[in-house]
Amino acid sequence: QVQLRESGGGLVQAGGSQRLSCTPVGGTFGSYAVAWFRQSPGKERERVADIGESGRTPAYAYSVKGRFTISRHNANNTVFLQMNNLKPEDTAVYYCTMGYLHGSQWAGVSWGQGTQVTVSS
């Protein structure tokens, strides 16, 4: 089974930027879509962004639209989440996942272990 590895989390000040990376270990993303989710204590898990196989038509949560950009580089098997103008409410554990959308529901085939992003005010 393909495992996913996230990197790039850490502490950043409000207004700053951070880039998360996701790479598959033991395989490739193949034809699956890739998404980033996040979850903070006491809140439901939120799908932040997702992108299709060919990198077409990314979709974003309203809370991050205009600030976050997801990109997919199939040649080097990496998906990035560029996060700009970060806010304290963006603080969460961010998870990379590959899978597919079934209607509006995400069906994850594999999930990473998550990387903590902390935004200080």
mmCIF file with all atom_site columns, C-alpha atoms in Angstrom, residues 36-38 46-50 58-70 81-87 89-92 94:
data_model
loop_
_atom_site.group_PDB
_atom_site.id
_atom_site.type_symbol
_atom_site.label_atom_id
_atom_site.label_alt_id
_atom_site.label_comp_id
_atom_site.label_asym_id
_atom_site.label_entity_id
_atom_site.label_seq_id
_atom_site.pdbx_PDB_ins_code
_atom_site.Cartn_x
_atom_site.Cartn_y
_atom_site.Cartn_z
_atom_site.occupancy
_atom_site.B_iso_or_equiv
_atom_site.pdbx_formal_charge
_atom_site.auth_seq_id
_atom_site.auth_comp_id
_atom_site.auth_asym_id
_atom_site.auth_atom_id
_atom_site.pdbx_PDB_model_num
ATOM 1  C CA . TRP A 1 36 ? -5.218  18.343 1.859  1.00 0.00 ? 36 TRP A CA 1
ATOM 2  C CA . PHE A 1 37 ? -7.374  18.181 4.976  1.00 0.00 ? 37 PHE A CA 1
ATOM 3  C CA . ARG A 1 38 ? -6.849  19.864 8.298  1.00 0.00 ? 38 ARG A CA 1
ATOM 4  C CA . GLU A 1 46 ? -12.039 20.130 6.858  1.00 0.00 ? 46 GLU A CA 1
ATOM 5  C CA . ARG A 1 47 ? -11.066 19.506 3.271  1.00 0.00 ? 47 ARG A CA 1
ATOM 6  C CA . VAL A 1 48 ? -8.860  22.461 2.446  1.00 0.00 ? 48 VAL A CA 1
ATOM 7  C CA . ALA A 1 49 ? -8.018  21.816 -1.186 1.00 0.00 ? 49 ALA A CA 1
ATOM 8  C CA . ASP A 1 50 ? -8.010  19.048 -3.759 1.00 0.00 ? 50 ASP A CA 1
ATOM 9  C CA . PRO A 1 58 ? -8.263  22.684 -8.092 1.00 0.00 ? 58 PRO A CA 1
ATOM 10 C CA . ALA A 1 59 ? -10.986 23.240 -5.519 1.00 0.00 ? 59 ALA A CA 1
ATOM 11 C CA . TYR A 1 60 ? -10.661 25.118 -2.251 1.00 0.00 ? 60 TYR A CA 1
ATOM 12 C CA . ALA A 1 61 ? -12.554 25.582 0.959  1.00 0.00 ? 61 ALA A CA 1
ATOM 13 C CA . TYR A 1 62 ? -14.083 29.028 1.251  1.00 0.00 ? 62 TYR A CA 1
ATOM 14 C CA . SER A 1 63 ? -11.960 29.688 4.322  1.00 0.00 ? 63 SER A CA 1
ATOM 15 C CA . VAL A 1 64 ? -8.703  29.477 2.349  1.00 0.00 ? 64 VAL A CA 1
ATOM 16 C CA . LYS A 1 65 ? -9.699  30.570 -1.139 1.00 0.00 ? 65 LYS A CA 1
ATOM 17 C CA . GLY A 1 66 ? -7.380  33.268 -2.448 1.00 0.00 ? 66 GLY A CA 1
ATOM 18 C CA . ARG A 1 67 ? -4.703  32.454 0.145  1.00 0.00 ? 67 ARG A CA 1
ATOM 19 C CA . PHE A 1 68 ? -3.855  28.789 -0.469 1.00 0.00 ? 68 PHE A CA 1
ATOM 20 C CA . THR A 1 69 ? -2.742  27.163 -3.707 1.00 0.00 ? 69 THR A CA 1
ATOM 21 C CA . ILE A 1 70 ? -2.531  23.438 -4.360 1.00 0.00 ? 70 ILE A CA 1
ATOM 22 C CA . LEU A 1 81 ? 0.085   23.320 -0.634 1.00 0.00 ? 81 LEU A CA 1
ATOM 23 C CA . GLN A 1 82 ? 1.323   26.896 -0.708 1.00 0.00 ? 82 GLN A CA 1
ATOM 24 C CA . MET A 1 83 ? -0.212  28.845 2.146  1.00 0.00 ? 83 MET A CA 1
ATOM 25 C CA . ASN A 1 84 ? -0.007  32.630 2.153  1.00 0.00 ? 84 ASN A CA 1
ATOM 26 C CA . ASN A 1 85 ? -1.336  35.306 4.482  1.00 0.00 ? 85 ASN A CA 1
ATOM 27 C CA . LEU A 1 86 ? -1.702  32.739 7.232  1.00 0.00 ? 86 LEU A CA 1
ATOM 28 C CA . LYS A 1 87 ? -4.071  33.423 10.096 1.00 0.00 ? 87 LYS A CA 1
ATOM 29 C CA . GLU A 1 89 ? -7.331  30.113 12.680 1.00 0.00 ? 89 GLU A CA 1
ATOM 30 C CA . ASP A 1 90 ? -5.280  28.172 10.121 1.00 0.00 ? 90 ASP A CA 1
ATOM 31 C CA . THR A 1 91 ? -3.539  26.432 13.007 1.00 0.00 ? 91 THR A CA 1
ATOM 32 C CA . ALA A 1 92 ? -4.196  22.719 12.638 1.00 0.00 ? 92 ALA A CA 1
ATOM 33 C CA . TYR A 1 94 ? -2.649  19.141 7.978  1.00 0.00 ? 94 TYR A CA 1
#
